[in-house]
Coordinates of C-alpha atoms and ligand atoms in Angstrom, one line a residue:
X29 CA 18.3 24.3 -5.8
X30 CA 16.1 27.3 -6.3
X31 CA 12.4 26.6 -7.0
X32 CA 11.5 26.7 -10.7
X33 CA 8.7 25.8 -13.1
X34 CA 9.7 22.6 -15.0
X35 CA 10.2 23.0 -18.7
X36 CA 7.5 21.3 -20.9
X37 CA 9.9 18.5 -22.1
X38 CA 10.2 17.3 -18.5
X39 CA 6.5 17.7 -17.6
X40 CA 5.4 15.9 -20.7
X41 CA 7.7 13.0 -19.8
X42 CA 6.3 12.9 -16.3
X43 CA 2.7 12.9 -17.6
X44 CA 3.5 10.2 -20.1
X45 CA 5.0 8.0 -17.4
X46 CA 1.8 8.1 -15.5
X47 CA -0.3 6.9 -18.4
X48 CA 2.1 4.6 -20.2
X49 CA 3.6 2.1 -17.8
X50 CA 4.1 -0.9 -20.0
X51 CA 3.1 -2.2 -23.5
X52 CA -0.4 -3.1 -22.3
X53 CA -1.0 0.5 -21.3
X54 CA -0.4 1.5 -24.9
X55 CA -2.8 -1.2 -26.1
X56 CA -5.4 -0.1 -23.7
X57 CA -5.3 3.5 -24.7
X58 CA -5.4 2.6 -28.4
X59 CA -8.2 0.1 -28.1
X60 CA -10.3 2.6 -26.1
X61 CA -9.8 5.2 -28.8
X62 CA -10.9 2.7 -31.4
X63 CA -14.0 1.9 -29.4
X64 CA -14.8 5.5 -28.8
X65 CA -14.6 6.0 -32.6
X66 CA -17.4 3.5 -33.0
X67 CA -15.3 0.6 -34.5
X68 CA -16.9 -2.8 -35.2
X69 CA -13.5 -4.5 -35.9
X70 CA -10.4 -4.0 -34.0
X71 CA -7.1 -5.8 -34.7
X72 CA -4.3 -5.7 -32.2
X73 CA -0.9 -7.0 -33.4
X74 CA 2.3 -7.2 -31.4
X75 CA 5.9 -8.4 -31.7
X76 CA 8.3 -8.9 -28.8
X77 CA 5.6 -8.4 -26.2
X78 CA 4.6 -5.1 -27.7
X79 CA 7.9 -3.4 -27.0
X80 CA 9.3 -3.8 -30.5
X81 CA 6.0 -3.4 -32.3
X82 CA 2.4 -2.8 -31.4
X83 CA -0.3 -1.9 -33.8
X84 CA -4.0 -1.3 -33.4
X85 CA -6.2 -1.0 -36.5
X86 CA -9.9 -0.2 -36.6
X87 CA -12.8 0.6 -38.9
X88 CA -14.1 3.5 -36.8
X89 CA -14.9 7.0 -37.9
X90 CA -11.3 8.0 -38.5
X91 CA -9.9 11.5 -38.6
X92 CA -9.4 14.2 -41.3
X93 CA -5.9 15.5 -42.0
X94 CA -6.6 18.6 -39.8
X95 CA -8.1 16.6 -37.0
X96 CA -5.1 14.2 -37.0
X97 CA -2.7 17.0 -36.5
X98 CA -4.8 18.2 -33.5
X99 CA -5.3 14.7 -32.0
X100 CA -1.5 14.3 -31.4
X101 CA -1.3 17.5 -29.3
X102 CA -1.5 17.3 -25.5
X103 CA -5.0 17.9 -24.1
X104 CA -6.6 17.6 -27.5
X105 CA -9.8 15.6 -27.3
X106 CA -13.1 15.5 -29.2
X107 CA -14.8 14.1 -26.2
X108 CA -15.0 16.8 -23.6
X109 CA -15.2 20.6 -24.0
X110 CA -16.1 22.1 -20.7
X111 CA -15.6 21.3 -17.0
X112 CA -19.2 20.3 -16.7
X113 CA -18.7 17.4 -19.2
X114 CA -16.3 15.8 -16.8
X115 CA -19.2 14.9 -14.5
X116 CA -21.0 13.0 -17.3
X117 CA -18.3 11.1 -19.1
X118 CA -19.7 8.5 -21.5
X119 CA -16.7 7.8 -23.6
X120 CA -13.7 5.7 -22.6
X121 CA -11.2 8.5 -23.2
X122 CA -11.5 12.1 -22.3
X123 CA -8.1 13.4 -21.1
X124 CA -6.6 14.0 -24.5
X125 CA -3.4 12.6 -23.2
X126 CA -2.9 9.2 -24.7
X127 CA -1.6 9.9 -28.2
X128 CA 0.9 12.6 -27.2
X129 CA 2.0 10.4 -24.2
X130 CA 2.7 7.4 -26.4
X131 CA 4.5 9.7 -28.9
X132 CA 6.7 10.9 -26.1
X133 CA 8.0 7.4 -25.2
X134 CA 8.0 5.7 -28.6
X135 CA 8.1 6.2 -32.4
X136 CA 4.5 6.4 -33.7
X137 CA 2.9 6.1 -37.1
X138 CA -0.7 7.4 -37.5
X139 CA -2.7 6.3 -40.6
X140 CA -6.3 7.5 -40.6
X141 CA -9.1 8.4 -42.9
X142 CA -12.5 9.8 -42.2
X143 CA -15.7 9.7 -44.3
X144 CA -15.1 13.1 -45.9
X145 CA -11.5 12.5 -47.1
X146 CA -10.6 10.7 -50.3
X147 CA -7.1 9.7 -49.0
X148 CA -5.8 8.7 -45.7
X149 CA -3.4 10.9 -43.7
X150 CA -0.1 9.4 -42.7
X151 CA 2.0 11.0 -39.9
X152 CA 5.3 9.7 -38.6
X153 CA 6.3 11.0 -35.1
X154 CA 9.6 10.8 -33.3
X155 CA 10.1 12.1 -29.8
X156 CA 6.6 13.7 -30.1
X157 CA 7.4 15.6 -33.3
X158 CA 6.1 15.0 -36.8
X159 CA 9.0 13.9 -39.0
X160 CA 7.0 12.9 -42.1
X161 CA 3.5 13.7 -43.5
X162 CA 2.1 11.8 -46.5
X163 CA -1.2 10.8 -48.2
X164 CA -1.8 7.1 -48.4
X165 CA -4.6 4.8 -49.2
X166 CA -6.7 3.2 -46.5
X167 CA -10.4 2.5 -46.0
X168 CA -12.2 4.6 -43.4
X169 CA -10.7 4.0 -40.0
X170 CA -7.4 4.3 -38.1
X171 CA -4.2 2.4 -37.7
X172 CA -1.8 3.4 -35.0
X173 CA 1.6 1.7 -35.0
X174 CA 4.0 2.0 -32.1
X175 CA 7.7 1.1 -32.5
X176 CA 10.5 0.7 -30.0
X177 CA 8.6 1.5 -26.8
X178 CA 10.8 3.1 -24.1
X179 CA 13.9 2.9 -26.3
X180 CA 15.1 6.2 -24.8
X181 CA 13.9 5.2 -21.3
X182 CA 16.2 2.4 -20.1
X183 CA 14.9 2.6 -16.6
X184 CA 11.4 1.8 -17.8
X185 CA 12.7 -1.0 -20.1
X186 CA 14.4 -2.6 -17.2
X187 CA 11.2 -2.7 -15.2
X188 CA 9.4 -4.7 -17.9
X189 CA 9.0 -8.4 -17.7
X190 CA 9.8 -11.0 -20.5
X191 CA 8.1 -10.5 -23.9
X192 CA 5.9 -13.5 -23.2
X193 CA 4.6 -11.9 -19.9
X194 CA 4.0 -8.5 -21.6
X195 CA 2.2 -10.2 -24.5
X196 CA 0.2 -12.1 -21.9
X197 CA -0.9 -8.8 -20.3
X198 CA -2.0 -7.5 -23.7
X199 CA -3.8 -10.8 -24.5
X200 CA -5.8 -10.6 -21.3
X201 CA -6.6 -6.9 -21.9
X202 CA -7.9 -7.7 -25.4
X203 CA -9.9 -10.5 -23.9
X204 CA -11.5 -8.2 -21.4
X205 CA -12.5 -5.7 -24.1
X206 CA -13.8 -8.6 -26.2
X207 CA -16.1 -9.6 -23.3
X208 CA -17.2 -6.0 -22.7
X209 CA -18.0 -5.4 -26.3
X210 CA -19.4 -8.6 -27.8
X211 CA -20.7 -6.6 -30.8
X212 CA -17.1 -5.8 -31.8
X213 CA -14.9 -8.3 -33.7
X214 CA -11.6 -8.4 -31.9
X215 CA -8.5 -10.1 -33.2
X216 CA -5.2 -10.4 -31.3
X217 CA -2.1 -11.5 -33.1
X218 CA 1.2 -12.1 -31.3
X219 CA 4.4 -12.7 -33.3
X220 CA 2.4 -13.6 -36.3
X221 CA 0.0 -16.0 -34.6
X222 CA -3.7 -15.3 -34.1
X223 CA -4.4 -16.1 -30.5
X224 CA -7.9 -14.7 -30.2
X225 CA -10.7 -13.9 -32.6
X226 CA -14.2 -13.1 -31.5
X227 CA -17.2 -13.2 -33.9
X228 CA -18.6 -9.7 -32.9
X229 CA -22.1 -11.1 -33.1
X230 CA -23.3 -9.2 -30.0
X231 CA -23.7 -12.3 -27.9
X232 CA -21.6 -12.2 -24.7
X233 CA -21.7 -16.0 -24.6
X234 CA -20.0 -16.3 -28.0
X235 CA -17.3 -13.9 -26.7
X236 CA -16.8 -16.0 -23.6
X237 CA -16.6 -19.2 -25.8
X238 CA -13.6 -17.7 -27.6
X239 CA -12.0 -16.3 -24.4
X240 CA -12.6 -19.1 -21.9
X241 CA -13.7 -22.0 -24.1
X242 CA -17.0 -23.4 -25.3
X243 CA -17.5 -25.7 -22.3
X244 CA -17.4 -22.9 -19.8
X245 CA -19.5 -20.6 -22.0
X246 CA -22.3 -23.3 -22.2
X247 CA -22.5 -23.6 -18.5
X248 CA -22.6 -19.9 -17.6
X249 CA -25.8 -18.6 -16.0
X250 CA -27.5 -15.4 -17.1
X251 CA -27.4 -12.5 -14.6
X252 CA -29.7 -9.6 -15.0
X253 CA -31.2 -7.3 -12.5
X254 CA -31.8 -3.7 -11.5
X255 CA -31.4 -2.5 -7.9
X256 CA -30.6 0.8 -6.3
X257 CA -30.2 2.9 -9.6
X258 CA -27.9 0.2 -10.9
X259 CA -28.5 -2.2 -13.7
X260 CA -26.3 -5.3 -13.9
X261 CA -26.2 -7.9 -16.7
X262 CA -23.8 -10.6 -17.7
X263 CA -22.9 -14.2 -17.1
X264 CA -21.8 -15.9 -13.9
X265 CA -20.6 -19.5 -13.5
X266 CA -22.7 -22.1 -11.6
X267 CA -21.0 -23.5 -8.5
X268 CA -19.8 -26.5 -10.7
X269 CA -17.4 -24.2 -12.5
X270 CA -14.5 -23.2 -10.3
X271 CA -11.2 -21.6 -10.9
X272 CA -8.0 -21.4 -8.9
X273 CA -7.6 -17.6 -9.3
X274 CA -9.6 -14.4 -9.2
X275 CA -8.5 -13.5 -12.7
X276 CA -11.7 -14.8 -14.2
X277 CA -13.7 -11.9 -12.7
X278 CA -14.4 -9.2 -15.2
X279 CA -16.3 -6.0 -14.4
X280 CA -17.3 -3.3 -16.7
X281 CA -18.7 -0.1 -15.4
X282 CA -20.5 1.8 -18.2
X283 CA -18.6 -0.4 -20.5
X284 CA -15.2 0.5 -19.1
X285 CA -13.1 -2.4 -17.9
X286 CA -12.3 -1.7 -14.2
X287 CA -10.7 -3.2 -11.2
X288 CA -12.6 -2.5 -8.1
X289 CA -12.1 -4.3 -4.8
X290 CA -15.7 -3.9 -3.6
X291 CA -17.0 -5.5 -6.8
X292 CA -14.7 -8.5 -6.3
X293 CA -15.8 -8.6 -2.7
X294 CA -19.5 -8.6 -3.8
X295 CA -18.8 -11.7 -6.0
X296 CA -17.1 -13.4 -3.1
X297 CA -20.1 -12.7 -0.9
X298 CA -22.6 -13.9 -3.4
X299 CA -20.8 -17.2 -3.9
X300 CA -20.1 -17.7 -0.1
X301 CA -20.8 -21.3 0.8
X302 CA -21.0 -22.5 -2.8
X303 CA -17.3 -22.9 -3.7
X304 CA -14.5 -24.7 -2.1
X305 CA -12.0 -22.6 -0.1
X306 CA -9.5 -20.9 -2.4
X307 CA -11.7 -21.4 -5.4
X308 CA -13.2 -18.6 -7.5
X309 CA -16.0 -18.3 -10.1
X310 CA -16.0 -17.0 -13.6
X311 CA -18.0 -13.8 -13.8
X312 CA -18.5 -11.2 -16.5
X313 CA -20.6 -8.4 -15.3
X314 CA -21.6 -5.2 -17.1
X315 CA -22.8 -2.6 -14.6
X316 CA -24.6 0.5 -15.8
X317 CA -24.9 3.5 -13.6
X318 CA -25.7 7.1 -14.2
X319 CA -22.3 8.6 -15.1
X320 CA -22.4 11.0 -12.2
X321 CA -22.5 8.0 -9.8
X322 CA -19.0 7.0 -10.9
X323 CA -15.7 8.8 -10.8
X324 CA -13.4 7.5 -13.4
X325 CA -11.0 10.3 -12.9
X326 CA -9.3 8.9 -9.8
X327 CA -6.5 7.0 -11.5
X328 CA -4.2 8.1 -14.4
X329 CA -5.0 5.0 -16.5
X330 CA -8.7 5.1 -15.5
X331 CA -8.4 1.4 -14.5
X332 CA -9.8 2.1 -11.1
X333 CA -13.1 3.8 -10.5
X334 CA -14.8 5.2 -7.4
X335 CA -18.5 4.8 -6.8
X336 CA -20.3 7.7 -5.2
X337 CA -22.3 5.1 -3.1
X338 CA -20.0 2.1 -2.8
X339 CA -22.3 0.3 -0.3
X340 CA -25.3 0.5 -2.6
X341 CA -23.3 -0.9 -5.5
X342 CA -22.0 -3.7 -3.4
X343 CA -25.5 -4.6 -2.2
X344 CA -27.0 -4.5 -5.7
X345 CA -24.3 -6.7 -7.2
X346 CA -24.6 -9.3 -4.4
X347 CA -28.4 -9.3 -4.9
X348 CA -28.4 -9.8 -8.7
X349 CA -25.7 -12.5 -8.5
X350 CA -27.5 -14.4 -5.8
X351 CA -30.7 -14.3 -7.7
X352 CA -29.0 -15.8 -10.7
X353 CA -27.4 -18.5 -8.6
X354 CA -30.6 -19.3 -6.8
X355 CA -32.3 -19.9 -10.2
X356 CA -29.4 -22.1 -11.2
X357 CA -30.9 -25.4 -12.3
X358 CA -30.0 -28.5 -10.3
X359 CA -27.3 -30.2 -12.3
X360 CA -28.5 -33.4 -14.0
X361 CA -27.3 -36.5 -12.4
X362 CA -24.2 -37.7 -14.3
X363 CA -23.4 -34.3 -15.7
X364 CA -20.1 -34.2 -13.8
X365 CA -18.9 -37.5 -15.4
X366 CA -16.2 -36.0 -17.6
X367 CA -14.6 -34.6 -14.4
X368 CA -15.0 -37.8 -12.5
X369 CA -13.5 -39.8 -15.4
X370 CA -10.3 -37.7 -15.2
X371 CA -9.1 -40.5 -13.0
X372 CA -7.2 -38.6 -10.4
X373 CA -6.6 -40.2 -7.1
X374 CA -7.7 -37.4 -4.7
X375 CA -10.2 -35.8 -6.9
X376 CA -11.1 -32.8 -4.6
X377 CA -7.7 -31.2 -5.6
X378 CA -8.5 -31.3 -9.2
X379 CA -11.5 -28.9 -9.2
X380 CA -14.4 -31.3 -9.7
X381 CA -17.5 -29.6 -8.4
X382 CA -19.9 -31.0 -10.9
X383 CA -22.9 -33.2 -10.3
X384 CA -22.5 -36.7 -9.1
X385 CA -22.8 -39.9 -11.1
X386 CA -25.4 -42.4 -9.8
X387 CA -24.1 -43.8 -6.6
X388 CA -24.8 -47.2 -4.9
X389 CA -24.3 -47.4 -1.2
X390 CA -21.8 -50.2 -0.1
X391 CA -21.5 -49.6 3.6
X392 CA -20.3 -47.3 6.4
X393 CA -16.7 -46.9 7.6
X394 CA -15.9 -45.9 11.2
X395 CA -19.5 -44.8 11.6
X396 CA -18.3 -41.6 9.8
X397 CA -17.9 -42.3 6.1
X398 CA -20.3 -43.7 3.6
X399 CA -18.7 -46.0 1.1
X400 CA -20.4 -45.8 -2.3
X401 CA -19.6 -47.1 -5.8
X402 CA -20.3 -45.6 -9.2
X403 CA -19.3 -46.7 -12.7
X404 CA -16.1 -44.8 -12.3
X405 CA -14.9 -46.2 -9.0
X406 CA -15.2 -45.8 -5.3
X407 CA -16.5 -42.8 -3.4
X408 CA -15.8 -42.1 0.3
X409 CA -18.4 -39.6 1.6
X410 CA -18.0 -37.7 4.8
X411 CA -21.5 -38.1 6.3
X412 CA -21.4 -34.9 8.4
X413 CA -20.1 -32.7 5.6
X414 CA -22.6 -34.2 3.1
X415 CA -25.5 -33.7 5.4
X416 CA -24.3 -30.1 6.1
X417 CA -24.4 -29.4 2.4
X418 CA -28.0 -30.8 2.1
X419 CA -29.3 -28.8 5.1
X420 CA -27.5 -25.6 4.1
X421 CA -29.2 -25.5 0.7
X422 CA -32.5 -26.4 2.2
X423 CA -32.3 -23.8 4.9
X424 CA -31.3 -21.1 2.4
X425 CA -34.1 -21.9 0.0
X426 CA -36.7 -22.0 2.7
X427 CA -35.6 -18.6 3.8
X428 CA -35.6 -17.2 0.3
X429 CA -39.2 -18.4 -0.1
X430 CA -39.9 -16.9 3.3
X431 CA -41.3 -20.3 4.4
X432 CA -38.9 -21.7 7.1
X433 CA -40.2 -24.9 8.5
X434 CA -40.4 -24.5 12.3
X435 CA -41.0 -26.5 15.4
X436 CA -42.8 -24.8 18.3
X437 CA -41.8 -25.5 21.9
X438 CA -44.4 -27.1 24.2
X439 CA -42.8 -25.1 27.0
X440 CA -40.7 -22.0 26.1
X441 CA -37.1 -22.5 26.9
X442 CA -35.3 -19.9 29.0
X443 CA -32.1 -18.6 27.4
X444 CA -29.5 -16.7 29.3
X445 CA -27.0 -14.7 27.2
X446 CA -23.6 -13.2 27.9
X447 CA -23.3 -9.4 27.2
X448 CA -21.7 -10.0 23.8
X449 CA -24.2 -12.6 22.8
X450 CA -26.9 -10.2 23.7
X451 CA -25.3 -7.6 21.4
X452 CA -25.4 -10.0 18.5
X453 CA -29.0 -11.0 19.4
X454 CA -30.0 -7.3 19.2
X455 CA -28.4 -6.9 15.8
X456 CA -29.3 -10.3 14.3
X457 CA -32.7 -11.0 15.9
X458 CA -34.5 -10.3 12.7
X459 CA -32.2 -12.6 10.7
X460 CA -32.8 -15.5 13.2
X461 CA -36.5 -15.0 12.8
X462 CA -36.2 -15.3 9.0
X463 CA -34.6 -18.7 9.6
X464 CA -37.5 -19.8 11.8
X465 CA -36.5 -18.8 15.4
X466 CA -39.0 -17.1 17.7
X467 CA -37.1 -15.7 20.5
X468 CA -38.6 -13.0 22.9
X469 CA -36.9 -10.7 25.4
X470 CA -37.5 -11.7 29.0
X471 CA -35.7 -9.4 31.3
X472 CA -32.0 -8.5 31.4
X473 CA -30.0 -10.8 29.1
X474 CA -32.8 -13.3 29.4
X475 CA -34.9 -14.6 26.5
X476 CA -37.6 -17.1 25.9
X477 CA -37.3 -19.5 22.9
X478 CA -40.7 -20.3 21.6
X479 CA -39.9 -21.9 18.3
X480 CA -36.8 -23.1 16.4
X481 CA -36.2 -24.2 12.7
X482 CA -37.4 -27.7 12.2
X483 CA -34.0 -28.9 11.0
X484 CA -32.6 -28.5 14.5
X485 CA -32.7 -31.8 16.3
X486 CA -33.9 -32.0 19.8
X487 CA -31.0 -32.0 22.2
X488 CA -28.9 -29.0 23.2
X489 CA -31.2 -26.4 21.6
X490 CA -30.1 -23.7 23.9
X491 CA -26.4 -24.5 23.4
X492 CA -26.9 -24.3 19.7
X493 CA -28.6 -20.9 19.8
X494 CA -25.7 -19.6 21.9
X495 CA -23.1 -21.0 19.6
X496 CA -24.9 -19.5 16.6
X497 CA -24.8 -16.1 18.3
X498 CA -21.1 -16.5 19.0
X499 CA -20.4 -17.5 15.4
X500 CA -22.5 -14.6 14.0
X501 CA -20.6 -12.3 16.3
X502 CA -17.3 -13.2 14.6
X503 CA -18.6 -12.2 11.2
X504 CA -17.7 -8.6 10.7
X505 CA -19.2 -8.4 7.3
X506 CA -23.0 -7.8 7.8
X507 CA -23.8 -9.0 4.3
X508 CA -22.3 -12.4 5.0
X509 CA -24.3 -13.0 8.3
X510 CA -27.2 -14.8 6.6
X511 CA -24.8 -17.3 5.0
X512 CA -23.0 -17.6 8.3
X513 CA -26.3 -18.3 10.1
X514 CA -27.2 -20.9 7.5
X515 CA -23.8 -22.6 7.8
X516 CA -24.0 -22.6 11.6
X517 CA -27.6 -24.0 11.5
X518 CA -26.6 -26.7 9.0
X519 CA -23.5 -27.6 11.1
X520 CA -25.5 -28.0 14.3
X521 CA -28.3 -30.0 12.7
X522 CA -26.3 -32.4 10.6
X523 CA -25.7 -36.0 11.5
X524 CA -22.4 -36.3 13.4
X525 CA -19.3 -38.3 12.7
X526 CA -19.4 -41.5 14.8
X527 CA -23.1 -42.0 14.4
X528 CA -24.0 -45.4 12.9
X529 CA -26.5 -45.1 10.0
X530 CA -28.7 -47.9 8.6
X531 CA -28.6 -48.6 4.8
X532 CA -31.8 -46.7 4.2
X533 CA -30.5 -43.6 6.0
X534 CA -27.3 -43.7 3.9
X535 CA -29.2 -44.2 0.7
X536 CA -31.5 -41.3 1.5
X537 CA -28.6 -39.0 2.4
X538 CA -26.9 -39.8 -0.9
X539 CA -30.0 -39.2 -2.8
X540 CA -30.5 -35.8 -1.3
X541 CA -26.8 -34.9 -1.8
X542 CA -27.3 -35.7 -5.5
X543 CA -29.9 -33.0 -5.7
X544 CA -27.8 -30.2 -4.2
X545 CA -26.1 -27.6 -6.4
X546 CA -22.6 -28.2 -5.0
X547 CA -22.6 -31.8 -3.8
X548 CA -18.8 -32.0 -3.6
X549 CA -18.3 -29.2 -1.1
X550 CA -19.6 -28.6 2.4
X551 CA -20.8 -25.1 3.2
X552 CA -17.5 -24.2 4.7
X553 CA -15.7 -25.0 1.5
X554 CA -14.3 -28.4 2.5
X555 CA -14.7 -31.5 0.4
X556 CA -17.7 -33.8 1.1
X557 CA -16.1 -36.7 -0.6
X558 CA -13.0 -38.3 -2.1
X559 CA -13.0 -40.4 -5.2
X560 CA -10.8 -43.4 -5.9
X561 CA -11.2 -44.0 -9.6
X562 CA -11.4 -47.4 -11.3
X563 CA -8.2 -46.6 -13.2
X564 CA -6.5 -45.8 -10.0
X565 CA -7.6 -49.0 -8.4
X566 CA -6.4 -51.0 -11.4
X567 CA -3.1 -49.2 -11.3
X568 CA -2.6 -49.7 -7.5
X569 CA -3.2 -53.4 -7.9
X570 CA -0.9 -53.7 -10.9
X571 CA -3.8 -54.6 -13.3
X572 CA -2.5 -52.3 -16.0
X573 CA -3.4 -53.2 -19.6
Ligands
ADP16 P1 -8.8 11.1 -25.6 O1 -9.1 9.7 -26.0 O2 -8.7 11.2 -24.2 O3 -9.8 12.1 -26.3 P2 -6.4 10.7 -27.1 O4 -5.1 11.4 -27.0 O5 -6.4 9.2 -26.8 O6 -7.4 11.4 -26.1 O7 -7.0 10.9 -28.5 C1 -7.2 12.3 -28.9 C2 -8.3 12.4 -30.0 O8 -7.9 11.7 -31.1 C3 -9.5 11.7 -29.6 O9 -10.4 12.6 -28.8 C4 -10.2 11.4 -30.9 O10 -10.9 12.5 -31.4 C5 -9.0 11.2 -31.8 N1 -8.7 9.7 -32.0 C6 -7.7 9.0 -31.4 N2 -7.7 7.7 -31.8 C7 -8.7 7.6 -32.7 C8 -9.2 6.5 -33.5 N3 -8.7 5.3 -33.4 N4 -10.2 6.8 -34.3 C9 -10.8 8.1 -34.4 N5 -10.3 9.1 -33.7 C10 -9.3 8.9 -32.8
MG17 MG1 -8.0 8.1 -25.7

């Protein structure tokens, strides 16, 4: 085939295909236009997952008859006029591609009125061409209705999922915008049923209450901080609120909903050691950066962004989240009772990370487990895991306050390291010092240990230091090394399984556990306890009724 320039009908279809992948892409473009138009109320309505019918109505600035005709043309935008503007984008849209792209793959009705017009302009478009022009009545604002998406694109239609799934994508999209713009009233109606309505009172907590429920909204911690030219604000769940998927993480960069793997990683790092393995927090974070620090022009749907300085953003987000989590109040004893009363047999699979009910020690099993009772049944507590949790939090808080408790050696201990341990020592020496170690170089691969953290108990100090270095060496991610060090220190200092405890020691351990922020999980994310509920006991013994 000879080389040839593609005719515009073909190029416009290719371009449309990049922006409009599925019904939720249409919803995204239309909602962003409504937000750019300064709307305070946005209603999204769909039928058949948005394929049959999708409508976005707003009370934004609207368009005049002349503007409406221009808006539907390719590369027509009111948001960008010269190349330089592309470096400082502050609106959600800027490519001038959405409306013409949607009109290429669906039938579109535009109804819009601006302040200066007495009547609204109505345009009906088929295959990108205006087939009807009318004047209609409508308050100031815009309604865009999209019918029969991809009707002439069977290959695209085939790729779509069920109506319910597509509607689900749109619902979560609307939810994300509702969280990013709490000052805007959002309503989402699917097949005639309102499934989301936010108050638009400007409070992110009220938006969360509508999206994730009142209970979660009440527990969320405030996050706010500025670091490295970035300002981050929002809400983050305390360790007691845990979810099975990452889909409760929402990031907005300069108010644009984005997916970004390093932001997700930053959250994971900030919560390291606080959640059970495979569990995720709820986080809604608005990040504000100078526009030139973010490139939103890397992806056709603008869903992904690139930061000029990815590392700095990562560090700043970890820092602000950690600060919020450190300030997290110790949960009141008994606050986790609703969870505990759920009456499941093996409670640690049911996501109960809340505070503990008051526990009374009954005894010790196999010199490894503490048996305790509460109003709601029996608790079997792994003494090592529980003690690890207590020490882990103590170690981290002492370090945060820069006051590690230390024990000095009467005689310095000579430490001989392997070459790889020495590498770790050179990189992490400062970190070890922050935790209370004083270790001085003493010739080739030899060191003198002059002081260690007070939590470390007497025997095998040198072995412990070497093992800590080995463990730190396996952590590739430098930002997680402090958590790793605290985990390792807690693990080496905690009471072991197989060690007999007297009643006072057990009582003391449980008391301290009650005061931790995540009493039900060890720092490695394993459970510290299992719960056999009173209901379950009754059931097992046939005492139903
Ligand atoms: P972009 O958003 O990239 O500018 P679009 O094709 O999405 O491009 O929209 C083209 C233009 O139409 C916008 O720049 C804006 O001026 C106008 N427009 C689109 N939707 C609305 C709306 N809901 N309210 C007011 N103006 C709108
Ligand atoms: Mg747009």
